[in-house]
Coordinates of N, CA and C in Angstrom, one line a residue:
R1 N -4.9 16.5 -36.9 CA -5.7 15.6 -36.1 C -5.8 14.0 -36.0
Y2 N -6.0 13.2 -34.5 CA -6.0 11.4 -34.9 C -6.5 11.7 -34.0
L3 N -8.6 10.7 -34.0 CA -9.1 10.0 -33.3 C -8.9 8.6 -33.3
E4 N -8.6 7.9 -32.0 CA -8.6 6.9 -31.8 C -10.6 6.4 -31.3
L5 N -11.1 5.3 -32.0 CA -12.6 5.0 -31.8 C -12.2 3.6 -30.9
D6 N -12.5 3.7 -29.6 CA -12.1 2.8 -29.1 C -13.7 1.9 -28.0
G7 N -13.6 0.2 -28.5 CA -14.3 -0.7 -28.0 C -14.0 -1.2 -26.4
E8 N -14.2 -2.3 -26.5 CA -14.2 -3.0 -25.4 C -12.8 -2.7 -24.5
R9 N -11.6 -2.7 -25.4 CA -10.3 -2.2 -24.2 C -9.8 -1.3 -25.4
P10 N -9.2 -0.6 -24.3 CA -8.5 0.9 -25.0 C -8.0 1.0 -25.9
G11 N -8.5 2.2 -27.2 CA -7.3 1.7 -28.6 C -8.3 0.9 -29.1
A12 N -9.4 0.0 -29.4 CA -9.5 -1.1 -30.4 C -11.2 -1.5 -30.0
V13 N -11.2 -1.8 -31.4 CA -13.2 -1.8 -31.5 C -13.0 -3.4 -32.3
A14 N -14.1 -4.1 -32.1 CA -13.6 -5.5 -32.5 C -13.2 -5.5 -34.3
E15 N -13.3 -5.0 -35.4 CA -12.3 -5.0 -36.5 C -11.0 -4.7 -36.7
G16 N -10.4 -4.2 -35.0 CA -9.1 -3.9 -34.3 C -8.8 -2.6 -34.2
R17 N -7.9 -1.4 -34.2 CA -7.4 -0.8 -34.1 C -7.5 0.1 -35.5
V18 N -8.4 1.2 -35.0 CA -9.2 2.2 -35.8 C -9.3 3.6 -35.6
G19 N -8.5 4.2 -36.2 CA -8.2 6.6 -36.0 C -8.9 6.6 -37.3
V20 N -8.9 7.6 -36.8 CA -9.3 8.9 -38.3 C -8.5 9.4 -37.9
V21 N -7.7 10.5 -39.3 CA -6.6 10.9 -38.8 C -7.1 12.3 -40.1
A22 N -6.9 13.6 -39.7 CA -7.4 14.9 -40.3 C -5.8 15.3 -40.2
D23 N -5.4 16.1 -42.0 CA -4.3 17.1 -41.9 C -5.1 18.3 -41.8
L24 N -4.5 19.0 -40.8 CA -4.7 20.5 -40.8 C -3.9 21.8 -41.0
D25 N -2.5 21.0 -41.1 CA -1.3 21.9 -42.1 C -1.6 22.0 -42.8
P26 N -1.7 23.0 -43.5 CA -1.1 23.1 -45.3 C 0.0 22.9 -45.8
A27 N 1.3 23.4 -44.5 CA 2.7 22.8 -45.3 C 3.0 21.8 -45.1
F28 N 2.1 20.6 -44.2 CA 2.3 19.3 -44.4 C 2.2 18.5 -45.2
Q29 N 0.5 19.2 -46.2 CA -0.7 18.9 -46.8 C 0.0 19.2 -48.4
T30 N 1.7 19.5 -48.0 CA 2.4 19.8 -49.7 C 3.2 19.9 -49.6
A31 N 3.7 18.8 -48.8 CA 5.1 18.4 -48.2 C 4.8 17.0 -49.2
R32 N 3.8 16.4 -49.1 CA 3.6 14.7 -49.7 C 3.9 14.3 -51.1
V33 N 4.2 13.6 -50.9 CA 5.1 12.9 -52.3 C 4.4 12.7 -53.3
T34 N 4.6 13.3 -54.4 CA 3.3 13.5 -55.4 C 5.0 12.4 -56.7
G35 N 3.0 12.2 -57.7 CA 3.7 11.2 -58.9 C 4.0 9.7 -58.8
H36 N 3.5 8.7 -58.1 CA 3.0 7.5 -57.6 C 3.6 6.5 -59.2
P37 N 4.3 6.0 -59.3 CA 4.2 4.7 -61.0 C 2.3 5.1 -61.3
N38 N 1.9 4.0 -60.1 CA 0.5 4.1 -60.4 C -0.6 4.7 -60.6
G39 N 0.0 6.3 -60.3 CA -1.4 7.4 -60.8 C -2.1 7.4 -59.5
A40 N -1.6 7.2 -57.9 CA -2.6 7.7 -57.1 C -2.7 8.8 -56.6
V41 N -3.5 9.2 -56.6 CA -3.5 11.1 -55.8 C -4.2 10.4 -54.0
G42 N -4.8 10.0 -53.9 CA -5.9 9.8 -52.4 C -6.4 8.4 -52.4
L43 N -6.0 8.7 -51.1 CA -7.0 7.6 -50.6 C -8.5 8.3 -50.5
V44 N -9.5 6.9 -51.0 CA -10.6 7.6 -50.8 C -11.8 7.0 -50.1
D45 N -12.1 5.9 -50.3 CA -13.2 4.9 -49.9 C -12.0 4.1 -48.2
V46 N -12.6 3.3 -47.2 CA -12.4 2.1 -46.8 C -13.7 1.4 -46.8
T47 N -13.4 0.2 -46.2 CA -14.9 -1.0 -46.6 C -14.4 -1.7 -45.3
L48 N -15.0 -1.5 -44.8 CA -15.5 -2.6 -43.6 C -16.9 -3.8 -44.0
C49 N -16.1 -4.7 -43.5 CA -16.8 -6.0 -43.4 C -17.3 -6.5 -42.8
A50 N -18.5 -7.1 -42.5 CA -19.1 -6.7 -40.8 C -20.0 -8.4 -40.8
D51 N -20.6 -9.7 -40.3 CA -21.6 -10.5 -40.1 C -22.4 -9.8 -40.6
D52 N -23.1 -10.2 -40.6 CA -24.6 -10.0 -41.7 C -25.6 -9.3 -39.9
A53 N -25.6 -10.6 -39.1 CA -26.3 -10.6 -37.9 C -25.4 -9.2 -37.0
E54 N -24.2 -8.4 -36.9 CA -24.2 -7.2 -36.2 C -24.1 -6.0 -37.4
L55 N -24.8 -6.1 -38.4 CA -23.9 -4.7 -39.5 C -25.3 -3.4 -38.9
D56 N -25.9 -3.5 -38.0 CA -27.0 -2.9 -38.1 C -26.0 -2.2 -36.8
A57 N -25.2 -3.3 -35.7 CA -24.6 -3.0 -34.3 C -23.9 -2.1 -34.6
V58 N -23.1 -2.4 -36.0 CA -21.3 -1.9 -36.6 C -22.2 0.0 -36.9
R59 N -22.9 -0.1 -37.6 CA -23.9 0.8 -38.6 C -23.8 1.9 -37.4
E60 N -24.5 2.0 -36.3 CA -25.4 2.6 -35.2 C -23.7 2.9 -34.6
R61 N -22.9 1.9 -34.3 CA -21.2 2.4 -33.9 C -20.6 3.7 -34.4
Y62 N -20.2 3.6 -35.4 CA -20.0 4.3 -36.8 C -20.9 6.1 -36.5
E63 N -21.8 5.8 -36.5 CA -23.0 7.0 -36.8 C -22.5 7.1 -35.5
R64 N -22.7 7.2 -34.3 CA -21.5 7.6 -33.0 C -20.6 8.2 -32.6
C65 N -19.4 7.8 -33.3 CA -18.4 8.2 -33.4 C -18.2 9.0 -34.7
L66 N -18.7 9.0 -35.6 CA -18.8 9.9 -37.1 C -19.8 10.9 -36.7
G67 N -20.7 11.1 -36.1 CA -21.9 12.0 -36.1 C -22.3 12.4 -37.2
R68 N -22.6 11.2 -38.2 CA -23.6 11.1 -39.4 C -24.1 9.9 -39.7
P69 N -25.2 10.0 -40.5 CA -26.3 8.6 -41.2 C -25.2 8.0 -41.6
A70 N -25.2 6.5 -42.3 CA -25.2 6.3 -43.1 C -25.8 6.5 -44.3
R71 N -26.1 6.2 -45.6 CA -27.1 6.4 -46.3 C -26.5 5.0 -47.2
A72 N -28.0 3.7 -47.5 CA -27.3 2.9 -48.6 C -27.0 3.4 -49.9
E73 N -26.4 2.7 -50.4 CA -26.2 2.5 -51.4 C -25.8 1.2 -51.9
G74 N -27.0 0.4 -52.7 CA -27.1 -1.0 -53.4 C -27.2 -1.3 -51.8
R75 N -26.1 -3.0 -51.5 CA -25.9 -3.5 -50.7 C -25.2 -3.0 -49.5
A76 N -24.1 -2.0 -49.9 CA -23.6 -1.2 -49.1 C -24.4 0.1 -48.1
L77 N -23.5 0.2 -46.5 CA -24.0 1.7 -45.8 C -22.7 2.6 -46.4
V78 N -22.7 3.9 -46.3 CA -21.5 4.4 -47.2 C -21.8 5.8 -45.8
F79 N -21.0 5.3 -45.4 CA -20.1 7.3 -44.5 C -19.7 7.9 -45.5
G80 N -20.5 9.5 -45.4 CA -19.8 10.4 -46.7 C -18.8 11.1 -45.5
L81 N -17.3 10.7 -45.7 CA -16.6 12.2 -44.9 C -15.5 13.0 -46.1
A82 N -16.4 14.2 -46.0 CA -15.2 15.7 -46.9 C -14.5 15.0 -47.7
G83 N -14.9 13.9 -48.8 CA -14.2 14.3 -50.2 C -13.3 12.6 -49.7
A84 N -14.0 11.8 -48.9 CA -13.6 11.1 -48.2 C -15.1 9.6 -48.7
S85 N -14.7 8.2 -47.8 CA -15.7 7.8 -47.2 C -15.2 6.4 -46.2
L86 N -16.4 5.9 -46.1 CA -16.2 4.3 -44.8 C -17.4 3.6 -45.7
T87 N -17.8 2.9 -46.0 CA -18.5 1.9 -46.6 C -18.3 1.0 -45.7
L88 N -19.3 0.2 -45.3 CA -20.0 -1.1 -44.4 C -20.6 -1.8 -45.3
V89 N -20.6 -3.0 -45.4 CA -20.8 -4.2 -46.2 C -20.8 -5.3 -45.7
A90 N -22.2 -6.4 -45.6 CA -22.3 -6.9 -44.5 C -22.1 -8.4 -45.4
G91 N -21.1 -10.1 -44.2 CA -20.6 -10.7 -45.0 C -21.0 -11.0 -46.5
S92 N -21.9 -11.4 -46.3 CA -23.0 -12.7 -47.6 C -23.3 -10.8 -48.3
A93 N -22.4 -10.0 -48.7 CA -23.0 -8.3 -49.7 C -21.3 -8.4 -50.3
L94 N -20.4 -8.7 -49.8 CA -18.9 -8.5 -50.1 C -18.7 -8.9 -51.3
G95 N -19.1 -9.9 -51.9 CA -19.3 -10.8 -52.9 C -19.3 -10.3 -54.3
T96 N -21.1 -9.6 -53.7 CA -21.8 -8.2 -54.8 C -20.7 -6.7 -55.1
L97 N -20.2 -6.6 -54.0 CA -19.6 -5.3 -54.4 C -18.2 -5.3 -55.0
L98 N -17.4 -6.7 -54.0 CA -15.9 -7.1 -54.7 C -16.1 -8.7 -55.4
P99 N -16.3 -9.0 -56.8 CA -16.7 -10.1 -57.5 C -15.2 -11.3 -57.0
G100 N -15.4 -12.4 -56.3 CA -14.6 -13.1 -56.0 C -13.9 -12.8 -54.2
E101 N -14.1 -11.8 -53.9 CA -14.2 -11.5 -52.5 C -14.8 -12.3 -51.0
R102 N -13.7 -13.0 -50.4 CA -14.7 -13.5 -49.1 C -13.6 -12.7 -48.1
A103 N -14.4 -12.2 -47.1 CA -13.2 -12.0 -46.0 C -12.7 -12.9 -44.7
P104 N -11.6 -12.9 -44.7 CA -10.7 -14.5 -43.5 C -11.8 -14.4 -42.4
A105 N -12.2 -13.0 -41.5 CA -13.1 -13.6 -40.1 C -13.5 -12.1 -40.4
L106 N -14.5 -11.9 -39.9 CA -15.1 -11.3 -39.4 C -15.5 -10.1 -38.3
P107 N -15.4 -8.8 -38.0 CA -15.2 -7.9 -38.9 C -14.1 -7.6 -39.5
A108 N -14.1 -7.3 -40.6 CA -12.0 -7.3 -41.2 C -12.8 -5.7 -41.7
L109 N -11.5 -5.0 -42.2 CA -11.4 -4.2 -43.2 C -10.5 -4.4 -44.6
V110 N -11.9 -4.3 -45.5 CA -11.5 -5.6 -46.6 C -10.7 -5.1 -47.4
A111 N -11.2 -3.7 -48.2 CA -10.8 -2.4 -49.1 C -10.4 -1.5 -49.0
Y112 N -9.4 -0.8 -49.7 CA -9.3 0.6 -49.5 C -9.5 1.1 -50.5
T113 N -9.7 2.3 -51.1 CA -10.0 2.8 -52.5 C -8.7 4.3 -52.8
V114 N -8.4 4.1 -53.8 CA -7.3 4.8 -54.2 C -8.3 5.5 -55.1
A115 N -7.2 6.8 -55.0 CA -7.7 7.8 -56.7 C -6.8 7.1 -57.5
V116 N -6.8 7.4 -58.5 CA -5.9 7.7 -60.0 C -6.2 8.6 -60.8
D117 N -4.9 9.2 -61.4 CA -5.2 9.8 -62.6 C -5.9 9.0 -63.7
D118 N -5.4 8.2 -63.9 CA -5.7 7.3 -65.5 C -5.7 6.3 -64.4
P119 N -7.2 4.6 -64.5 CA -6.7 3.9 -64.6 C -6.3 2.9 -65.5
D120 N -6.5 3.6 -67.2 CA -6.1 2.8 -68.5 C -4.2 2.6 -67.4
V121 N -3.9 3.9 -67.5 CA -2.2 4.0 -66.3 C -1.8 3.0 -65.4
T122 N -3.0 2.6 -64.5 CA -3.0 2.2 -63.5 C -3.0 0.2 -63.6
R123 N -4.2 0.1 -64.3 CA -4.0 -1.1 -65.0 C -2.9 -2.1 -65.7
E124 N -2.6 -1.1 -66.7 CA -1.5 -1.2 -67.6 C 0.1 -1.6 -66.3
L125 N 0.1 -0.6 -65.4 CA 1.6 -1.1 -64.6 C 1.3 -2.1 -63.7
L126 N 0.2 -2.6 -63.1 CA -0.5 -3.4 -62.4 C -0.2 -5.2 -62.9
T127 N -0.5 -5.2 -64.6 CA -0.5 -6.2 -65.2 C 0.7 -6.4 -65.8
D128 N 1.6 -5.2 -66.2 CA 2.4 -5.3 -66.6 C 3.8 -6.2 -65.5
N129 N 3.6 -5.9 -64.7 CA 4.1 -6.3 -63.3 C 3.5 -8.3 -62.8
G130 N 2.4 -8.9 -63.3 CA 1.8 -9.8 -63.4 C 0.8 -10.0 -61.9
I131 N 0.8 -8.3 -61.8 CA -0.7 -8.5 -60.6 C -1.7 -8.4 -61.1
P132 N -2.9 -9.3 -60.6 CA -4.2 -9.7 -61.0 C -4.6 -8.7 -60.5
V133 N -5.6 -8.3 -61.6 CA -6.7 -7.1 -62.0 C -8.4 -7.5 -62.6
R134 N -9.0 -7.3 -61.3 CA -10.8 -7.7 -61.4 C -11.0 -6.0 -61.6
R135 N -12.7 -6.2 -61.6 CA -13.5 -5.1 -61.9 C -13.9 -5.4 -60.4
T136 N -14.8 -4.0 -60.0 CA -15.9 -4.2 -59.2 C -17.6 -4.2 -59.5
A137 N -18.5 -4.3 -58.7 CA -19.5 -4.1 -59.7 C -20.2 -2.4 -59.9
S138 N -18.9 -1.8 -59.4 CA -19.2 -0.8 -59.7 C -18.3 0.0 -61.5
G139 N -17.3 -1.1 -62.0 CA -17.0 -1.1 -62.3 C -15.0 -0.5 -62.4
D140 N -15.2 -0.4 -61.4 CA -13.6 0.3 -60.9 C -12.8 -1.1 -60.6
L141 N -11.6 -0.6 -61.2 CA -10.5 -1.7 -61.3 C -10.2 -2.2 -59.4
F142 N -9.7 -3.8 -60.0 CA -9.2 -4.0 -58.0 C -8.8 -4.6 -58.1
V143 N -7.5 -4.9 -56.9 CA -6.0 -6.1 -56.9 C -7.1 -7.2 -55.8
P144 N -7.0 -8.1 -56.1 CA -7.7 -8.7 -54.9 C -7.1 -9.0 -53.7
A145 N -8.0 -8.9 -52.6 CA -7.2 -9.6 -51.2 C -5.9 -10.3 -51.3
A146 N -5.7 -11.7 -51.9 CA -4.8 -12.3 -51.9 C -3.6 -12.3 -52.8
A147 N -4.2 -11.4 -53.5 CA -2.6 -10.5 -54.4 C -2.1 -9.3 -53.5
A148 N -3.0 -8.7 -52.3 CA -2.1 -7.5 -51.9 C -1.9 -7.6 -50.9
L149 N -1.6 -7.9 -50.4 CA -1.1 -9.0 -48.8 C -2.7 -9.0 -47.4
G150 N -4.0 -9.3 -48.0 CA -4.4 -9.4 -47.3 C -5.4 -8.1 -47.4
T151 N -6.1 -7.1 -48.1 CA -6.7 -6.6 -48.1 C -7.0 -6.0 -49.4
A152 N -8.3 -6.1 -50.4 CA -8.3 -5.8 -51.7 C -7.7 -4.1 -52.2
V153 N -7.1 -3.7 -52.9 CA -7.5 -2.9 -53.3 C -7.7 -1.7 -54.4
V154 N -8.5 -1.1 -54.6 CA -9.6 -0.6 -55.3 C -9.1 1.2 -56.1
F155 N -9.2 1.2 -57.5 CA -8.0 2.3 -57.9 C -10.1 3.1 -58.3
R156 N -9.3 4.4 -58.4 CA -10.8 5.1 -58.9 C -10.3 6.0 -59.8
R157 N -11.0 6.2 -60.6 CA -10.4 7.8 -61.4 C -11.0 9.1 -60.3
A158 N -10.0 9.4 -60.1 CA -9.7 10.7 -59.8 C -10.7 11.6 -59.1
D159 N -11.0 11.9 -61.5 CA -12.1 12.6 -60.7 C -13.9 12.2 -61.5
Q160 N -13.8 11.1 -60.5 CA -15.2 10.7 -60.7 C -15.3 11.2 -58.9
P161 N -17.6 11.6 -58.7 CA -17.1 11.8 -57.6 C -16.9 10.9 -56.7
S162 N -17.1 11.7 -55.7 CA -16.7 10.9 -54.2 C -18.3 10.4 -53.2
A163 N -17.7 9.7 -52.4 CA -19.1 8.7 -51.9 C -19.4 9.9 -50.4
G164 N -18.3 11.0 -50.6 CA -18.0 12.1 -49.5 C -18.5 12.8 -49.7

């Protein structure tokens, strides 16, 4: 299933074209390629950064679209989504969540989080290939947006509890 969130123009909201996808076919789910060298096993979070003055309006819009409230986690707002999450963060708090990061414009999708089997293996693969790695405020690995085509990539241990 696919749901596209609409804003002022069909198929788009201020942060860009945003949609939610759910795989409902078990045959499709099992056909996925497995065994990525970085140990990735799933997408577990997407982080949206909004202007401080707009954060409440963005939260309210996503609460309506997702049919659930956000909960506060430090300086972020998190929507639990059955094993995954959407994290909202104000522009002034982004550097607290992802040290050294700044959004190029607001609103912006600034990071996504990938579950990995072994973060040490992931870190080694990244550093062996000359890719810079930092730590989030919570201790997860991340590749800064400047080294990842404009969006930070966070790596979290797969067996770590999810916000969803």
